[in-house]
Every structure is written in C-alpha cells, then in structure tokens.
PDB file of C-alpha atoms and ligand atoms in Angstrom:
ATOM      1  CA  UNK A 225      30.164 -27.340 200.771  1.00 50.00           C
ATOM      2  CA  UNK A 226      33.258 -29.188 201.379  1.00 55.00           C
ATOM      3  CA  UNK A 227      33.054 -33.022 200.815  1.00 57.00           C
ATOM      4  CA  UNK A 228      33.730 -35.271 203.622  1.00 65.00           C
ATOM      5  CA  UNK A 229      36.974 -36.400 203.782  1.00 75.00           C
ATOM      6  CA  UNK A 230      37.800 -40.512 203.179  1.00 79.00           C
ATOM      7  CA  UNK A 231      39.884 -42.575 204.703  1.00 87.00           C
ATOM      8  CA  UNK A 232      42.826 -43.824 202.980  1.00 91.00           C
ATOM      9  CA  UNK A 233      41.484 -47.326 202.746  1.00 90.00           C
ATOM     10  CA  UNK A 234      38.304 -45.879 201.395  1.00 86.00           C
ATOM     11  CA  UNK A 235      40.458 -43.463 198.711  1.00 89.00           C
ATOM     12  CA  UNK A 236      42.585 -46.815 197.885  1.00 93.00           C
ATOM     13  CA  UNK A 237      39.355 -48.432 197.195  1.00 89.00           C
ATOM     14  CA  UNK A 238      37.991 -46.057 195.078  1.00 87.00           C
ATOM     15  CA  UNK A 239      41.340 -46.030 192.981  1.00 92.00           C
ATOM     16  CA  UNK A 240      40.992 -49.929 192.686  1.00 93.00           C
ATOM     17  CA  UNK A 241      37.354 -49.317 191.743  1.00 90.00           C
ATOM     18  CA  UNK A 242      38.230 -46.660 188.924  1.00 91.00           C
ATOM     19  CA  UNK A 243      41.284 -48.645 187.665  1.00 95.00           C
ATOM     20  CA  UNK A 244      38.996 -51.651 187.209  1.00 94.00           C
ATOM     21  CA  UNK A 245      36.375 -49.598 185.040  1.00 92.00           C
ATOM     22  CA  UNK A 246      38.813 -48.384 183.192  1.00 94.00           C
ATOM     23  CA  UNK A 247      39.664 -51.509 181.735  1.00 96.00           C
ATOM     24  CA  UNK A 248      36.657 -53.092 181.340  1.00 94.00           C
ATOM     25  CA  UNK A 249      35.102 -49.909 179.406  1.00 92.00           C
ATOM     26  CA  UNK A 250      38.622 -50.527 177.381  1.00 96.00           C
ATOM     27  CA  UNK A 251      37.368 -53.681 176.903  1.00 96.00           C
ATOM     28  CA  UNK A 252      34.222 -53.163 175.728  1.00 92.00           C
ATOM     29  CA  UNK A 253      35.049 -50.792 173.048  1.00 93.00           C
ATOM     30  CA  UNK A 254      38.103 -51.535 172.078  1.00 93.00           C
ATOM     31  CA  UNK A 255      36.559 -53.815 169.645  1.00 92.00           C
ATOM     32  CA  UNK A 256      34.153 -51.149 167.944  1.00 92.00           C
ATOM     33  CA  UNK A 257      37.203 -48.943 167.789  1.00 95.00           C
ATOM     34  CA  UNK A 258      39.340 -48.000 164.840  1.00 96.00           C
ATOM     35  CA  UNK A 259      42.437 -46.366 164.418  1.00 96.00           C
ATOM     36  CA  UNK A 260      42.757 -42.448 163.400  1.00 95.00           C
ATOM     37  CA  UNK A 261      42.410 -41.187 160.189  1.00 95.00           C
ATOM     38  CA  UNK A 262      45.154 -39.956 157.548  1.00 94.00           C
ATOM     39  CA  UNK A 263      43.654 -36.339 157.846  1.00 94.00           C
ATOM     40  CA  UNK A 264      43.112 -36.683 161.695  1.00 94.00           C
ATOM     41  CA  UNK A 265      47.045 -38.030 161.947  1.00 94.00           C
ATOM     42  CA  UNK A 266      47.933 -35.408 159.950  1.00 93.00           C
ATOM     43  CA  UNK A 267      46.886 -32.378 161.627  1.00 94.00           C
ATOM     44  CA  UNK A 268      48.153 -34.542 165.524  1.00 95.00           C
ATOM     45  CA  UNK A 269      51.546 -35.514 164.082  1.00 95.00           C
ATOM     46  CA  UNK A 270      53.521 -32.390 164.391  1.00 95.00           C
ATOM     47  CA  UNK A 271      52.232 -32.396 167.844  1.00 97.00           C
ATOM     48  CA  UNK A 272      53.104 -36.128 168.734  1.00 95.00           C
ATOM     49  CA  UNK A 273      55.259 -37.867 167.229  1.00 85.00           C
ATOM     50  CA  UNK A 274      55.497 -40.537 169.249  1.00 84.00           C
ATOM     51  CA  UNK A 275      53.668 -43.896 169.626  1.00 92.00           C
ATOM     52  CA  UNK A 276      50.298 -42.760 171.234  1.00 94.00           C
ATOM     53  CA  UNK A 277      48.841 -41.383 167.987  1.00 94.00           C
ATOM     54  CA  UNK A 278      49.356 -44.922 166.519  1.00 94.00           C
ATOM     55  CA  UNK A 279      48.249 -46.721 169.122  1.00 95.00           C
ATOM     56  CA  UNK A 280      45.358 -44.227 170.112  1.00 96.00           C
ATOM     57  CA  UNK A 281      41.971 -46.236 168.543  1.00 97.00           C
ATOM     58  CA  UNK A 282      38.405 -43.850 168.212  1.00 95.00           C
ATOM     59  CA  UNK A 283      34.865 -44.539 168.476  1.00 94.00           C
ATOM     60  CA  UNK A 284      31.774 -42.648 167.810  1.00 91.00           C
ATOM     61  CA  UNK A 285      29.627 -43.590 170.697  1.00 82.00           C
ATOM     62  CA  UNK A 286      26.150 -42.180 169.324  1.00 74.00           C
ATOM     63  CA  UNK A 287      22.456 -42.823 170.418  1.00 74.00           C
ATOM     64  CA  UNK A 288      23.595 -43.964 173.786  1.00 75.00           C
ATOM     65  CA  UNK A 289      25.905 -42.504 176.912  1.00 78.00           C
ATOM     66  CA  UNK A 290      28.413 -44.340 178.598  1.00 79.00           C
ATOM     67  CA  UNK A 291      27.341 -45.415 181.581  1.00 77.00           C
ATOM     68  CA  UNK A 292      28.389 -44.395 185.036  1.00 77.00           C
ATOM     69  CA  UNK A 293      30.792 -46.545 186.869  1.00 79.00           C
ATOM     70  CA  UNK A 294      28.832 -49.137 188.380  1.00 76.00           C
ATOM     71  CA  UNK A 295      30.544 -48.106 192.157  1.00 74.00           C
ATOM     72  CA  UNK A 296      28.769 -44.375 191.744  1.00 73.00           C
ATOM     73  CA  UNK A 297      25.676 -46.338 193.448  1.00 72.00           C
ATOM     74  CA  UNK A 298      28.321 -47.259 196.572  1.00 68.00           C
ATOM     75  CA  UNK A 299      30.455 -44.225 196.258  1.00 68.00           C
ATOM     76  CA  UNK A 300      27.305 -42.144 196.633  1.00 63.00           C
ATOM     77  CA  UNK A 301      25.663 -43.799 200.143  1.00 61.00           C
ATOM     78  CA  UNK A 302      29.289 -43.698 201.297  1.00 61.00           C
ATOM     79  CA  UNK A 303      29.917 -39.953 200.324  1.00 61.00           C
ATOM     80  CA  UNK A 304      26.626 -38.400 200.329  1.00 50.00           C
ATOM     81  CA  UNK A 305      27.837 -35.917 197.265  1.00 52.00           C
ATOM     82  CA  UNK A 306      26.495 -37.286 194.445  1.00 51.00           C
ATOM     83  CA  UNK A 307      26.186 -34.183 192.700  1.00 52.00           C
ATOM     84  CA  UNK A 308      29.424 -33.533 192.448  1.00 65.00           C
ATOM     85  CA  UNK A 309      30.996 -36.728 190.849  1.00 70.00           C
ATOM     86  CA  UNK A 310      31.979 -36.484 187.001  1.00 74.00           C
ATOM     87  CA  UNK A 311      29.139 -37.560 184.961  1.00 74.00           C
ATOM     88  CA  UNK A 312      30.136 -39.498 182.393  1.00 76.00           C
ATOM     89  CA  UNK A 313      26.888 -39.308 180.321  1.00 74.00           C
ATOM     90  CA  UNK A 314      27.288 -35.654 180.040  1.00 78.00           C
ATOM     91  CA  UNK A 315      31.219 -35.914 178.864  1.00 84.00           C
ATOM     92  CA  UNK A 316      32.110 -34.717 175.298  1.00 87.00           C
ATOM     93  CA  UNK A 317      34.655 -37.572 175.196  1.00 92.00           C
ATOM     94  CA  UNK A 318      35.763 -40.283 177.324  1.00 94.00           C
ATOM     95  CA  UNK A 319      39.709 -42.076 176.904  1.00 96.00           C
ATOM     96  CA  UNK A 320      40.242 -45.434 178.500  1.00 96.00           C
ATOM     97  CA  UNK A 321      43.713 -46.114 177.758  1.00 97.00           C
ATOM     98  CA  UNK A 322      44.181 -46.204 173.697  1.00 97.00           C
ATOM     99  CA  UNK A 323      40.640 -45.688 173.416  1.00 97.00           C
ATOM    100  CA  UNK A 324      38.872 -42.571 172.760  1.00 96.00           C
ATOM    101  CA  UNK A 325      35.179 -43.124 173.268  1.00 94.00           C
ATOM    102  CA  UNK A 326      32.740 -39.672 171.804  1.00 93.00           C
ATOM    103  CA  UNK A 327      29.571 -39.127 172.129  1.00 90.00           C
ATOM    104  CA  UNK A 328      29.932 -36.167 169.150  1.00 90.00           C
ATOM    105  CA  UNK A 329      31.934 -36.351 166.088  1.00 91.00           C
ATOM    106  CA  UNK A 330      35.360 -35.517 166.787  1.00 92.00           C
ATOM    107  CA  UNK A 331      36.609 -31.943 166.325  1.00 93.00           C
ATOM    108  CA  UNK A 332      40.624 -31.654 166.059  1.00 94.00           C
ATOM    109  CA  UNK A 333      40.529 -29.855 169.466  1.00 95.00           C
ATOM    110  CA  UNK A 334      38.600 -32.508 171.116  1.00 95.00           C
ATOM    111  CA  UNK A 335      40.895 -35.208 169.867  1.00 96.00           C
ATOM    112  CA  UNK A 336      43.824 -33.425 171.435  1.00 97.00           C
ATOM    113  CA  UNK A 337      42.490 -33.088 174.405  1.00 97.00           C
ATOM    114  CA  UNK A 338      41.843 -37.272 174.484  1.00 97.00           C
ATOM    115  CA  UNK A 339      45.206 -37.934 172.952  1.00 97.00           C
ATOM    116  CA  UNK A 340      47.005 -35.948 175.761  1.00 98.00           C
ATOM    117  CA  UNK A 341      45.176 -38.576 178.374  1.00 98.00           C
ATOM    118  CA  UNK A 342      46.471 -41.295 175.707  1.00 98.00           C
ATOM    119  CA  UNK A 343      50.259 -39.726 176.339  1.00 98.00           C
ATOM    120  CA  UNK A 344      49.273 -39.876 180.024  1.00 98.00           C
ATOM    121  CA  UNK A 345      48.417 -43.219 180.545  1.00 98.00           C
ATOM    122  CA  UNK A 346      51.770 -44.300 178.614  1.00 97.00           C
ATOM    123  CA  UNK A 347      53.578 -42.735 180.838  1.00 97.00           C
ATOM    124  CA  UNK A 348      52.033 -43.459 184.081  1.00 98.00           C
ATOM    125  CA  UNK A 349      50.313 -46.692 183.760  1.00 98.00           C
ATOM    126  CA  UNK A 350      47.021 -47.660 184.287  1.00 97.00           C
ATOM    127  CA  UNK A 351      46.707 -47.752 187.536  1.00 97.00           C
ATOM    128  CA  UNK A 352      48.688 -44.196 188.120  1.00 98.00           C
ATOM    129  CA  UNK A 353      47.021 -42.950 185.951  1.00 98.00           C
ATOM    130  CA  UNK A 354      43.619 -43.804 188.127  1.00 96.00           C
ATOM    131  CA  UNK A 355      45.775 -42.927 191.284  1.00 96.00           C
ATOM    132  CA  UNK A 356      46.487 -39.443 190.588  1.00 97.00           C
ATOM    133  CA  UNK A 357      43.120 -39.162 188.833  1.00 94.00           C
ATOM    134  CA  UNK A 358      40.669 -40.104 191.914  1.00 91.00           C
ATOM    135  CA  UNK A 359      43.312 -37.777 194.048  1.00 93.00           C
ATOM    136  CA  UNK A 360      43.277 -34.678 192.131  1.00 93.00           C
ATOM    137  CA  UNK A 361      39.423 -35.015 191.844  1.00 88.00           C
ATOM    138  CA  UNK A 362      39.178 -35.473 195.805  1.00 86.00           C
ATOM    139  CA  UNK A 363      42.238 -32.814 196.649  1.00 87.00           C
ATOM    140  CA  UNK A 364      40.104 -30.103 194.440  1.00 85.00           C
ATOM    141  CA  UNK A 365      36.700 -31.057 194.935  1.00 77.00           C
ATOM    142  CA  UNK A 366      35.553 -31.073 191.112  1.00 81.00           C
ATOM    143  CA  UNK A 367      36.441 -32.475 187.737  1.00 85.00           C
ATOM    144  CA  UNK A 368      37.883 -29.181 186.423  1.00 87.00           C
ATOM    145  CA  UNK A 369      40.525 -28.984 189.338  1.00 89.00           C
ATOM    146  CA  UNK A 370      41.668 -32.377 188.406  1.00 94.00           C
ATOM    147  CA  UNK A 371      45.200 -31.920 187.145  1.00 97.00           C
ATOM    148  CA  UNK A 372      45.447 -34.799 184.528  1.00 98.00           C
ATOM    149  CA  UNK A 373      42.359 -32.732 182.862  1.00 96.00           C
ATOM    150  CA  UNK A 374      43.934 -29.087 183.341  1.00 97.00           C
ATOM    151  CA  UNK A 375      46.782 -30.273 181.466  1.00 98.00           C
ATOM    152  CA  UNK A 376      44.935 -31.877 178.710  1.00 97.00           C
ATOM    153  CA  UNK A 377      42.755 -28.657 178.262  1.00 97.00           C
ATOM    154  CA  UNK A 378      45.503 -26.439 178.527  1.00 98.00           C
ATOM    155  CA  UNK A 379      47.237 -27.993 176.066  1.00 98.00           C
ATOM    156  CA  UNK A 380      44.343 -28.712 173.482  1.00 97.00           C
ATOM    157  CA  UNK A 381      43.568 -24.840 173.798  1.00 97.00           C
ATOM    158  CA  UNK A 382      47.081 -24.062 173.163  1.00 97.00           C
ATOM    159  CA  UNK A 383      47.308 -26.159 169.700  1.00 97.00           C
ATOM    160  CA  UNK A 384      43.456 -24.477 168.993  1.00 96.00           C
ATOM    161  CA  UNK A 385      44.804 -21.286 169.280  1.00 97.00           C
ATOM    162  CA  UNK A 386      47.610 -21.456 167.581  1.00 95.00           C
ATOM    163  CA  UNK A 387      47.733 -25.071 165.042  1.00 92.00           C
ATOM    164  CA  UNK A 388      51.139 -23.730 163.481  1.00 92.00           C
ATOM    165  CA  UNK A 389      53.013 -23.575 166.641  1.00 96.00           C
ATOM    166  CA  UNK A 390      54.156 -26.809 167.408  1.00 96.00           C
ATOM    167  CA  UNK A 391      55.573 -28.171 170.462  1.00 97.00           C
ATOM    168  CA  UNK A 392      54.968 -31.470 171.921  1.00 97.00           C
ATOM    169  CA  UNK A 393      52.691 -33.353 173.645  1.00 98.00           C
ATOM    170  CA  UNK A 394      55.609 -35.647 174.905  1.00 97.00           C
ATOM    171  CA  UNK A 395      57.709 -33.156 176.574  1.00 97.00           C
ATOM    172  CA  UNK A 396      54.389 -31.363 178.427  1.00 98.00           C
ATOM    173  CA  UNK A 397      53.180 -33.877 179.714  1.00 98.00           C
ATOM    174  CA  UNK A 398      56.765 -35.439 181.390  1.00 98.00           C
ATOM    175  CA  UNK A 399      57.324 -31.873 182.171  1.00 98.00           C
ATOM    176  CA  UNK A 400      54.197 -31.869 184.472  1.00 98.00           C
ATOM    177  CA  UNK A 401      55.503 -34.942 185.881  1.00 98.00           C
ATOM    178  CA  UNK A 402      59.007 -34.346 186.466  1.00 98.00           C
ATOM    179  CA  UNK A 403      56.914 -30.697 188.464  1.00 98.00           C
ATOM    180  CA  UNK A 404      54.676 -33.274 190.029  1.00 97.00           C
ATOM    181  CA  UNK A 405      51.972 -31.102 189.029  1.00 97.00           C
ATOM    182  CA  UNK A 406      49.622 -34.489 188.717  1.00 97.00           C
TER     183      UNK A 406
HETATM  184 ZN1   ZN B1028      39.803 -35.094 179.729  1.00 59.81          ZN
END
C-alpha cells in the first residue's frame, strides 16, 4: 500500500526531527565510544585512507536496543504507517556521525558498511545527510530503497567479496554524489 504523501512542511519537519536525534544519540554515546582497533584499521585502511577511519569511534551496545526516535509516536498518528518505519531496535548497527553504535560484535563487513555512512556524513553534513536520508526513505517507501544505505551495502559486499581488491570508499561515495544518486 502506498504511504500517504506529506507535505513539504511536514517532510521539512521530519528532516529537522531526524537531524536533531542524530545528534543527541551522538551525544549520548559518544562518550562510551572508543576509537577502532589496530587489527580493525588494518583490514579498513586500504579501503579509506582518509580521515573517517580516524575519526570513526565504536561501541558495543549490548543488553539493550537503541531506542526509537522519540517523534515515531508523532510521525505515526500523522502517517498512519507505522509498520513501515526503520526500526532501530532491530538494526545490526546504527552510525550517528563518527559514531558507530552495534548491538553485535562487529564483523569487518559490518564495520564497512557503518564507515561508508561515516564517509557520508563528512561529505554532506549533518543535516544533508538527514535530508537525503528521510527523502530516499519517503521517495522508495522502505529502508532498503534508501540510497545512502544501497550504497553502503553495495559497497561493504563488494570489499566482502573480494578484501584484496581495493578501491576506495572516498571516490564511491563522491562518485554517487557528483551522479546525484542520493
Ligand atoms: Zn546503513
């Protein structure tokens, strides 16, 4: 079933809303967070040479789930779709900013996939980042057709499949830009 379409101030609002949790959830566990490890920088270096892999931080979230953003509650009367928002409970990994939050120990695959969203928010900016986020979500109706997340799993399957041929993170992701693919 097709969602009901929002208005533009209501999609603005819900970008405002999203860029807000984003940075308090940085907030929050930013603290807990420490940077990556010499054998987890080792195997992501080739990959990214750049300054997200020493900014990124990571934190084993375990015995709890992050909560939902608080607006779900509002989003939800105002949408009537509930099912269909991302559930951040159920999420393997969440990255808010520099900060890779897991609910599972980290697998090199799944730390690819949150360092690509580290590259992304870099280059966009927080509140791009949220932007094209809450868009893509809306434009394809589900999480998986949200184009900040096809690029981080396409990418994270490409370095599973093959860790000895490098290429980098850097130049995919501006590529997708420069394509306005997000
Ligand atoms: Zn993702």
């Amino acid at each position: 079933m097709p969602l009901p379409k929002l208005s533009d101030a209501q999609i603005a609002w819900v970008i405002q809303q999203v860029a807000a949790y984003i940075g308090e959830q940085r907030q929050i566990y930013i603290g807990r967070a420490v940077p990556l490890d010499s054998v987890q920088k080792g195997a992501l270096l080739p990959f990214s040479p750049g300054s997200a892999l020493d900014s990124a931080r990571v934190v084993v979230h375990s015995g709890e789930r992050i909560g939902n953003p608080p607006f779900y509650g509002d989003l939800i009367r105002m949408w009537l779709a509930g099912n269909s928002l991302p559930d951040f409970a159920r999420m393997a990994a969440i990255t808010f900013v520099d900060t890779i939050v897991s609910h599972e120990p980290f697998t090199n695959e799944l730390l690819f996939h949150e360092l690509v969203h580290v590259v992304q928010y870099q280059k966009l900016g927080l509140a791009d980042f949220a932007g094209k986020y809450v868009r893509g979500f809306l434009d394809g109706d589900s999480y998986e057709a949200i184009p900040l997340e096809k690029n981080a799993y396409q990418l994270a399957a490409r370095f599973a499949a093959a860790p000895m041929n490098l290429f980098s993170v850097e130049a995919e992701v501006q590529a997708w830009i420069d394509a306005g693919r997000f």
